[in-house]
């Protein structure tokens, strides 16, 4: 199983990049091999081991300033069986859907705006320091969670890693121990805890957070 730290994007040397200028001529189809070295680095904080190179097939396009990425990534991995600790093999196939916005340039300070101080009236100081409303805070939080790109190219390494990790079963089992009555991925904690529909098993919270964020972007 991925360790709790696996939900945080790893710092990886960029391998899968696309120049923004290349997208101006139209959508770009990319077929990349996920090498064993790349997979070893991507899965460094987990118990996953790639059994062979993987593959990513993506279509990348640009609409206005927004970059759209669609396709899939696949790889065969092994990890310890949660019941016997023997190696359990899984074919991971992640559907990749991304909408990337450019990083907004920091706003230049308005030199004409009054600075609060002894010489500034209380009304002017109040306008300068007006607290955000709940709606403004919500919009600010949503903007900070959006996926972005910066500069003349986009780098997809960390995104591919994140999508693959989402496909890892929470309770891996050897193939001979898997059955419909005992699935590798357990029922949602919301269904298994009596009387508490909002309960989330603490062990699943890191990956649940990623899944919730990706679900919100799709909507």
PDB file of C-alpha atoms in Angstrom:
ATOM      1  CA  UNK A   1       0.000   0.000   0.000  1.00  0.00           C
ATOM      2  CA  UNK A   2       1.202   3.549  -0.570  1.00  0.00           C
ATOM      3  CA  UNK A   3       2.481   5.169   2.581  1.00  0.00           C
ATOM      4  CA  UNK A   4       0.634   8.282   3.836  1.00  0.00           C
ATOM      5  CA  UNK A   5       3.343  10.443   2.302  1.00  0.00           C
ATOM      6  CA  UNK A   6       2.607   9.002  -1.116  1.00  0.00           C
ATOM      7  CA  UNK A   7      -0.302  11.413  -1.562  1.00  0.00           C
ATOM      8  CA  UNK A   8       2.149  14.302  -1.759  1.00  0.00           C
ATOM      9  CA  UNK A   9       3.655  14.898  -5.148  1.00  0.00           C
ATOM     10  CA  UNK A  10       7.239  13.782  -5.317  1.00  0.00           C
ATOM     11  CA  UNK A  11       9.984  16.066  -6.578  1.00  0.00           C
ATOM     12  CA  UNK A  12      11.006  14.403  -9.832  1.00  0.00           C
ATOM     13  CA  UNK A  13      13.275  15.385 -12.673  1.00  0.00           C
ATOM     14  CA  UNK A  14      11.013  16.402 -15.588  1.00  0.00           C
ATOM     15  CA  UNK A  15      10.803  13.710 -18.252  1.00  0.00           C
ATOM     16  CA  UNK A  16       7.425  14.138 -19.944  1.00  0.00           C
ATOM     17  CA  UNK A  17       7.166  17.712 -21.175  1.00  0.00           C
ATOM     18  CA  UNK A  18       5.411  19.525 -24.012  1.00  0.00           C
ATOM     19  CA  UNK A  19       6.239  22.993 -25.324  1.00  0.00           C
ATOM     20  CA  UNK A  20       3.331  25.415 -25.281  1.00  0.00           C
ATOM     21  CA  UNK A  21       4.367  26.737 -28.706  1.00  0.00           C
ATOM     22  CA  UNK A  22       3.887  23.248 -30.206  1.00  0.00           C
ATOM     23  CA  UNK A  23       0.237  23.291 -29.124  1.00  0.00           C
ATOM     24  CA  UNK A  24      -0.512  26.465 -31.057  1.00  0.00           C
ATOM     25  CA  UNK A  25      -0.544  24.406 -34.286  1.00  0.00           C
ATOM     26  CA  UNK A  26      -3.171  22.015 -32.938  1.00  0.00           C
ATOM     27  CA  UNK A  27      -3.582  19.025 -30.601  1.00  0.00           C
ATOM     28  CA  UNK A  28      -0.473  16.921 -29.979  1.00  0.00           C
ATOM     29  CA  UNK A  29      -0.555  13.127 -29.543  1.00  0.00           C
ATOM     30  CA  UNK A  30       2.102  11.726 -27.218  1.00  0.00           C
ATOM     31  CA  UNK A  31       3.030   8.077 -26.687  1.00  0.00           C
ATOM     32  CA  UNK A  32       5.603   7.742 -23.939  1.00  0.00           C
ATOM     33  CA  UNK A  33       7.249   4.764 -22.296  1.00  0.00           C
ATOM     34  CA  UNK A  34       7.297   4.911 -18.512  1.00  0.00           C
ATOM     35  CA  UNK A  35      10.776   3.494 -17.968  1.00  0.00           C
ATOM     36  CA  UNK A  36      11.665   1.307 -15.001  1.00  0.00           C
ATOM     37  CA  UNK A  37      13.961   4.052 -13.711  1.00  0.00           C
ATOM     38  CA  UNK A  38      11.161   6.621 -13.920  1.00  0.00           C
ATOM     39  CA  UNK A  39       8.716   4.269 -12.202  1.00  0.00           C
ATOM     40  CA  UNK A  40      11.239   3.499  -9.462  1.00  0.00           C
ATOM     41  CA  UNK A  41      11.548   7.206  -8.750  1.00  0.00           C
ATOM     42  CA  UNK A  42       7.781   7.758  -8.951  1.00  0.00           C
ATOM     43  CA  UNK A  43       7.029   4.940  -6.509  1.00  0.00           C
ATOM     44  CA  UNK A  44       9.933   5.668  -4.171  1.00  0.00           C
ATOM     45  CA  UNK A  45       7.713   6.548  -1.199  1.00  0.00           C
ATOM     46  CA  UNK A  46       5.499   3.454  -1.630  1.00  0.00           C
ATOM     47  CA  UNK A  47       5.765  -0.331  -1.543  1.00  0.00           C
ATOM     48  CA  UNK A  48       5.083  -0.566  -5.272  1.00  0.00           C
ATOM     49  CA  UNK A  49       7.537  -2.226  -7.652  1.00  0.00           C
ATOM     50  CA  UNK A  50       7.123  -1.968 -11.410  1.00  0.00           C
ATOM     51  CA  UNK A  51       7.410  -5.373 -13.095  1.00  0.00           C
ATOM     52  CA  UNK A  52       8.101  -3.857 -16.540  1.00  0.00           C
ATOM     53  CA  UNK A  53       8.077  -0.450 -18.260  1.00  0.00           C
ATOM     54  CA  UNK A  54       4.676   1.212 -18.441  1.00  0.00           C
ATOM     55  CA  UNK A  55       3.091   3.375 -21.101  1.00  0.00           C
ATOM     56  CA  UNK A  56       1.271   6.698 -21.368  1.00  0.00           C
ATOM     57  CA  UNK A  57      -0.856   7.694 -24.365  1.00  0.00           C
ATOM     58  CA  UNK A  58      -2.101  11.266 -24.184  1.00  0.00           C
ATOM     59  CA  UNK A  59      -3.690  13.912 -26.359  1.00  0.00           C
ATOM     60  CA  UNK A  60      -2.725  17.451 -25.368  1.00  0.00           C
ATOM     61  CA  UNK A  61      -4.474  20.537 -26.718  1.00  0.00           C
ATOM     62  CA  UNK A  62      -4.715  24.234 -25.956  1.00  0.00           C
ATOM     63  CA  UNK A  63      -7.868  26.344 -25.799  1.00  0.00           C
ATOM     64  CA  UNK A  64      -7.140  29.961 -25.059  1.00  0.00           C
ATOM     65  CA  UNK A  65      -4.712  29.916 -22.152  1.00  0.00           C
ATOM     66  CA  UNK A  66      -5.949  26.563 -20.854  1.00  0.00           C
ATOM     67  CA  UNK A  67      -4.182  23.282 -21.661  1.00  0.00           C
ATOM     68  CA  UNK A  68      -6.268  20.096 -21.780  1.00  0.00           C
ATOM     69  CA  UNK A  69      -4.735  16.640 -21.288  1.00  0.00           C
ATOM     70  CA  UNK A  70      -6.683  13.428 -21.968  1.00  0.00           C
ATOM     71  CA  UNK A  71      -5.643   9.799 -22.291  1.00  0.00           C
ATOM     72  CA  UNK A  72      -4.422   6.998 -20.072  1.00  0.00           C
ATOM     73  CA  UNK A  73      -1.353   5.583 -18.363  1.00  0.00           C
ATOM     74  CA  UNK A  74      -0.779   1.913 -17.605  1.00  0.00           C
ATOM     75  CA  UNK A  75       1.773  -0.229 -15.781  1.00  0.00           C
ATOM     76  CA  UNK A  76       1.998  -3.626 -14.083  1.00  0.00           C
ATOM     77  CA  UNK A  77       3.118  -3.431 -10.478  1.00  0.00           C
ATOM     78  CA  UNK A  78       3.576  -5.712  -7.506  1.00  0.00           C
ATOM     79  CA  UNK A  79       3.137  -4.928  -3.822  1.00  0.00           C
ATOM     80  CA  UNK A  80       2.831  -6.966  -0.630  1.00  0.00           C
ATOM     81  CA  UNK A  81      -0.408  -8.877  -0.180  1.00  0.00           C
ATOM     82  CA  UNK A  82      -2.265  -7.430   2.809  1.00  0.00           C
ATOM     83  CA  UNK A  83      -3.042 -10.959   4.057  1.00  0.00           C
ATOM     84  CA  UNK A  84       0.109 -12.997   3.369  1.00  0.00           C
ATOM     85  CA  UNK A  85       2.763 -10.338   2.546  1.00  0.00           C
ATOM     86  CA  UNK A  86       3.562 -12.294  -0.641  1.00  0.00           C
ATOM     87  CA  UNK A  87       3.926 -10.228  -3.839  1.00  0.00           C
ATOM     88  CA  UNK A  88       0.561  -9.331  -5.379  1.00  0.00           C
ATOM     89  CA  UNK A  89       0.523  -8.268  -9.019  1.00  0.00           C
ATOM     90  CA  UNK A  90      -1.849  -5.663 -10.448  1.00  0.00           C
ATOM     91  CA  UNK A  91      -2.320  -4.124 -13.890  1.00  0.00           C
ATOM     92  CA  UNK A  92      -2.922  -0.439 -13.256  1.00  0.00           C
ATOM     93  CA  UNK A  93      -4.691   1.624 -15.914  1.00  0.00           C
ATOM     94  CA  UNK A  94      -5.320   5.264 -15.037  1.00  0.00           C
ATOM     95  CA  UNK A  95      -7.617   7.509 -17.045  1.00  0.00           C
ATOM     96  CA  UNK A  96      -5.921  10.898 -17.298  1.00  0.00           C
ATOM     97  CA  UNK A  97      -7.988  14.073 -17.549  1.00  0.00           C
ATOM     98  CA  UNK A  98      -6.403  17.428 -16.761  1.00  0.00           C
ATOM     99  CA  UNK A  99      -7.248  21.074 -17.291  1.00  0.00           C
ATOM    100  CA  UNK A 100      -4.235  23.309 -16.639  1.00  0.00           C
ATOM    101  CA  UNK A 101      -4.334  27.079 -16.312  1.00  0.00           C
ATOM    102  CA  UNK A 102      -1.335  29.406 -16.505  1.00  0.00           C
ATOM    103  CA  UNK A 103       0.062  30.684 -13.236  1.00  0.00           C
ATOM    104  CA  UNK A 104      -1.306  34.183 -12.697  1.00  0.00           C
ATOM    105  CA  UNK A 105       1.309  36.916 -12.580  1.00  0.00           C
ATOM    106  CA  UNK A 106       1.459  38.690  -9.205  1.00  0.00           C
ATOM    107  CA  UNK A 107      -0.497  41.920  -9.222  1.00  0.00           C
ATOM    108  CA  UNK A 108       1.529  45.090  -9.117  1.00  0.00           C
ATOM    109  CA  UNK A 109       0.830  47.274  -6.071  1.00  0.00           C
ATOM    110  CA  UNK A 110      -1.278  50.342  -6.723  1.00  0.00           C
ATOM    111  CA  UNK A 111       0.977  53.257  -5.840  1.00  0.00           C
ATOM    112  CA  UNK A 112      -2.065  55.502  -5.659  1.00  0.00           C
ATOM    113  CA  UNK A 113      -3.735  53.486  -2.902  1.00  0.00           C
ATOM    114  CA  UNK A 114      -3.551  55.163   0.525  1.00  0.00           C
ATOM    115  CA  UNK A 115      -1.372  53.459   3.106  1.00  0.00           C
ATOM    116  CA  UNK A 116      -2.903  53.025   6.562  1.00  0.00           C
ATOM    117  CA  UNK A 117      -1.120  55.111   9.139  1.00  0.00           C
ATOM    118  CA  UNK A 118      -1.509  58.005  11.497  1.00  0.00           C
ATOM    119  CA  UNK A 119      -2.171  60.354   8.605  1.00  0.00           C
ATOM    120  CA  UNK A 120      -4.786  58.074   7.030  1.00  0.00           C
ATOM    121  CA  UNK A 121      -8.408  58.350   8.034  1.00  0.00           C
ATOM    122  CA  UNK A 122     -10.094  55.415   9.725  1.00  0.00           C
ATOM    123  CA  UNK A 123     -12.494  55.026   6.801  1.00  0.00           C
ATOM    124  CA  UNK A 124      -9.652  54.804   4.271  1.00  0.00           C
ATOM    125  CA  UNK A 125      -7.728  52.385   6.470  1.00  0.00           C
ATOM    126  CA  UNK A 126     -10.828  50.256   6.820  1.00  0.00           C
ATOM    127  CA  UNK A 127     -11.256  50.054   3.051  1.00  0.00           C
ATOM    128  CA  UNK A 128      -7.614  49.054   2.629  1.00  0.00           C
ATOM    129  CA  UNK A 129      -7.834  46.287   5.193  1.00  0.00           C
ATOM    130  CA  UNK A 130     -11.353  45.052   4.451  1.00  0.00           C
ATOM    131  CA  UNK A 131     -11.571  41.344   5.367  1.00  0.00           C
ATOM    132  CA  UNK A 132     -12.609  38.872   2.685  1.00  0.00           C
ATOM    133  CA  UNK A 133     -16.184  37.645   2.623  1.00  0.00           C
ATOM    134  CA  UNK A 134     -16.923  33.930   2.880  1.00  0.00           C
ATOM    135  CA  UNK A 135     -17.645  33.810  -0.873  1.00  0.00           C
ATOM    136  CA  UNK A 136     -14.345  35.530  -1.693  1.00  0.00           C
ATOM    137  CA  UNK A 137     -12.446  33.138   0.557  1.00  0.00           C
ATOM    138  CA  UNK A 138     -14.128  30.152  -1.146  1.00  0.00           C
ATOM    139  CA  UNK A 139     -13.220  31.435  -4.612  1.00  0.00           C
ATOM    140  CA  UNK A 140      -9.654  32.076  -3.455  1.00  0.00           C
ATOM    141  CA  UNK A 141      -9.396  28.506  -2.100  1.00  0.00           C
ATOM    142  CA  UNK A 142     -10.744  27.056  -5.365  1.00  0.00           C
ATOM    143  CA  UNK A 143      -8.219  29.015  -7.411  1.00  0.00           C
ATOM    144  CA  UNK A 144      -5.341  27.838  -5.223  1.00  0.00           C
ATOM    145  CA  UNK A 145      -6.363  24.181  -5.802  1.00  0.00           C
ATOM    146  CA  UNK A 146      -6.457  24.432  -9.589  1.00  0.00           C
ATOM    147  CA  UNK A 147      -3.730  22.675 -11.546  1.00  0.00           C
ATOM    148  CA  UNK A 148      -1.447  25.111 -13.317  1.00  0.00           C
ATOM    149  CA  UNK A 149       1.509  25.375 -15.648  1.00  0.00           C
ATOM    150  CA  UNK A 150       4.225  28.002 -15.785  1.00  0.00           C
ATOM    151  CA  UNK A 151       6.641  29.138 -18.461  1.00  0.00           C
ATOM    152  CA  UNK A 152       7.027  27.867 -22.001  1.00  0.00           C
ATOM    153  CA  UNK A 153       6.276  24.189 -21.368  1.00  0.00           C
ATOM    154  CA  UNK A 154       4.133  21.884 -19.250  1.00  0.00           C
ATOM    155  CA  UNK A 155       5.555  18.978 -17.259  1.00  0.00           C
ATOM    156  CA  UNK A 156       3.310  15.962 -16.649  1.00  0.00           C
ATOM    157  CA  UNK A 157       5.530  13.685 -14.530  1.00  0.00           C
ATOM    158  CA  UNK A 158       3.886  14.398 -11.171  1.00  0.00           C
ATOM    159  CA  UNK A 159       0.390  14.257 -12.633  1.00  0.00           C
ATOM    160  CA  UNK A 160       1.021  10.811 -14.161  1.00  0.00           C
ATOM    161  CA  UNK A 161       2.402   9.577 -10.852  1.00  0.00           C
ATOM    162  CA  UNK A 162      -0.660  10.843  -8.988  1.00  0.00           C
ATOM    163  CA  UNK A 163      -3.145   9.250 -11.397  1.00  0.00           C
ATOM    164  CA  UNK A 164      -1.372   5.873 -11.191  1.00  0.00           C
ATOM    165  CA  UNK A 165      -1.342   5.942  -7.389  1.00  0.00           C
ATOM    166  CA  UNK A 166      -5.094   6.476  -7.385  1.00  0.00           C
ATOM    167  CA  UNK A 167      -5.500   3.071  -9.059  1.00  0.00           C
ATOM    168  CA  UNK A 168      -3.616   1.158  -6.332  1.00  0.00           C
ATOM    169  CA  UNK A 169      -6.001  -1.026  -4.276  1.00  0.00           C
ATOM    170  CA  UNK A 170      -6.257  -0.149  -0.607  1.00  0.00           C
ATOM    171  CA  UNK A 171      -6.104  -3.799   0.431  1.00  0.00           C
ATOM    172  CA  UNK A 172      -4.030  -5.687  -2.172  1.00  0.00           C
ATOM    173  CA  UNK A 173      -4.443  -9.456  -2.347  1.00  0.00           C
ATOM    174  CA  UNK A 174      -2.738 -12.241  -4.246  1.00  0.00           C
ATOM    175  CA  UNK A 175      -4.702 -13.189  -7.348  1.00  0.00           C
ATOM    176  CA  UNK A 176      -5.736 -16.556  -5.848  1.00  0.00           C
ATOM    177  CA  UNK A 177      -7.201 -14.827  -2.790  1.00  0.00           C
ATOM    178  CA  UNK A 178      -9.361 -12.352  -4.681  1.00  0.00           C
ATOM    179  CA  UNK A 179     -13.103 -12.986  -4.810  1.00  0.00           C
ATOM    180  CA  UNK A 180     -16.245 -10.959  -5.275  1.00  0.00           C
ATOM    181  CA  UNK A 181     -17.015 -11.404  -1.583  1.00  0.00           C
ATOM    182  CA  UNK A 182     -13.581 -10.073  -0.610  1.00  0.00           C
ATOM    183  CA  UNK A 183     -12.624  -7.386  -3.138  1.00  0.00           C
ATOM    184  CA  UNK A 184      -9.115  -5.964  -3.183  1.00  0.00           C
ATOM    185  CA  UNK A 185     -10.599  -2.488  -2.771  1.00  0.00           C
ATOM    186  CA  UNK A 186     -12.820  -2.510   0.345  1.00  0.00           C
ATOM    187  CA  UNK A 187     -16.298  -0.978   0.475  1.00  0.00           C
ATOM    188  CA  UNK A 188     -16.477   2.723   1.081  1.00  0.00           C
ATOM    189  CA  UNK A 189     -16.185   3.508   4.799  1.00  0.00           C
ATOM    190  CA  UNK A 190     -19.340   5.597   4.340  1.00  0.00           C
ATOM    191  CA  UNK A 191     -21.199   2.311   3.700  1.00  0.00           C
ATOM    192  CA  UNK A 192     -19.513   0.226   6.384  1.00  0.00           C
ATOM    193  CA  UNK A 193     -19.822   2.463   9.458  1.00  0.00           C
ATOM    194  CA  UNK A 194     -23.185   2.372  11.199  1.00  0.00           C
ATOM    195  CA  UNK A 195     -24.932   5.686  11.525  1.00  0.00           C
ATOM    196  CA  UNK A 196     -22.078   7.932  10.357  1.00  0.00           C
ATOM    197  CA  UNK A 197     -22.204   8.651   6.594  1.00  0.00           C
ATOM    198  CA  UNK A 198     -19.327  11.147   6.800  1.00  0.00           C
ATOM    199  CA  UNK A 199     -16.827   8.813   8.467  1.00  0.00           C
ATOM    200  CA  UNK A 200     -13.595   8.168   6.523  1.00  0.00           C
ATOM    201  CA  UNK A 201     -11.082   5.582   7.693  1.00  0.00           C
ATOM    202  CA  UNK A 202      -7.956   7.560   8.726  1.00  0.00           C
ATOM    203  CA  UNK A 203      -5.799   5.106   6.764  1.00  0.00           C
ATOM    204  CA  UNK A 204      -7.601   6.073   3.552  1.00  0.00           C
ATOM    205  CA  UNK A 205      -7.674   9.833   4.037  1.00  0.00           C
ATOM    206  CA  UNK A 206      -4.515  10.686   1.968  1.00  0.00           C
ATOM    207  CA  UNK A 207      -5.800   8.969  -1.189  1.00  0.00           C
ATOM    208  CA  UNK A 208      -9.387  10.031  -0.498  1.00  0.00           C
ATOM    209  CA  UNK A 209      -8.239  13.655  -0.547  1.00  0.00           C
ATOM    210  CA  UNK A 210      -6.683  13.231  -4.005  1.00  0.00           C
ATOM    211  CA  UNK A 211      -9.767  11.434  -5.331  1.00  0.00           C
ATOM    212  CA  UNK A 212     -12.072  14.186  -4.040  1.00  0.00           C
ATOM    213  CA  UNK A 213      -9.944  16.914  -5.627  1.00  0.00           C
ATOM    214  CA  UNK A 214      -9.906  15.182  -9.019  1.00  0.00           C
ATOM    215  CA  UNK A 215     -13.659  14.532  -8.815  1.00  0.00           C
ATOM    216  CA  UNK A 216     -14.330  18.240  -8.236  1.00  0.00           C
ATOM    217  CA  UNK A 217     -12.220  19.196 -11.275  1.00  0.00           C
ATOM    218  CA  UNK A 218     -14.123  16.797 -13.540  1.00  0.00           C
ATOM    219  CA  UNK A 219     -17.428  18.335 -12.442  1.00  0.00           C
TER     220      UNK A 219
END
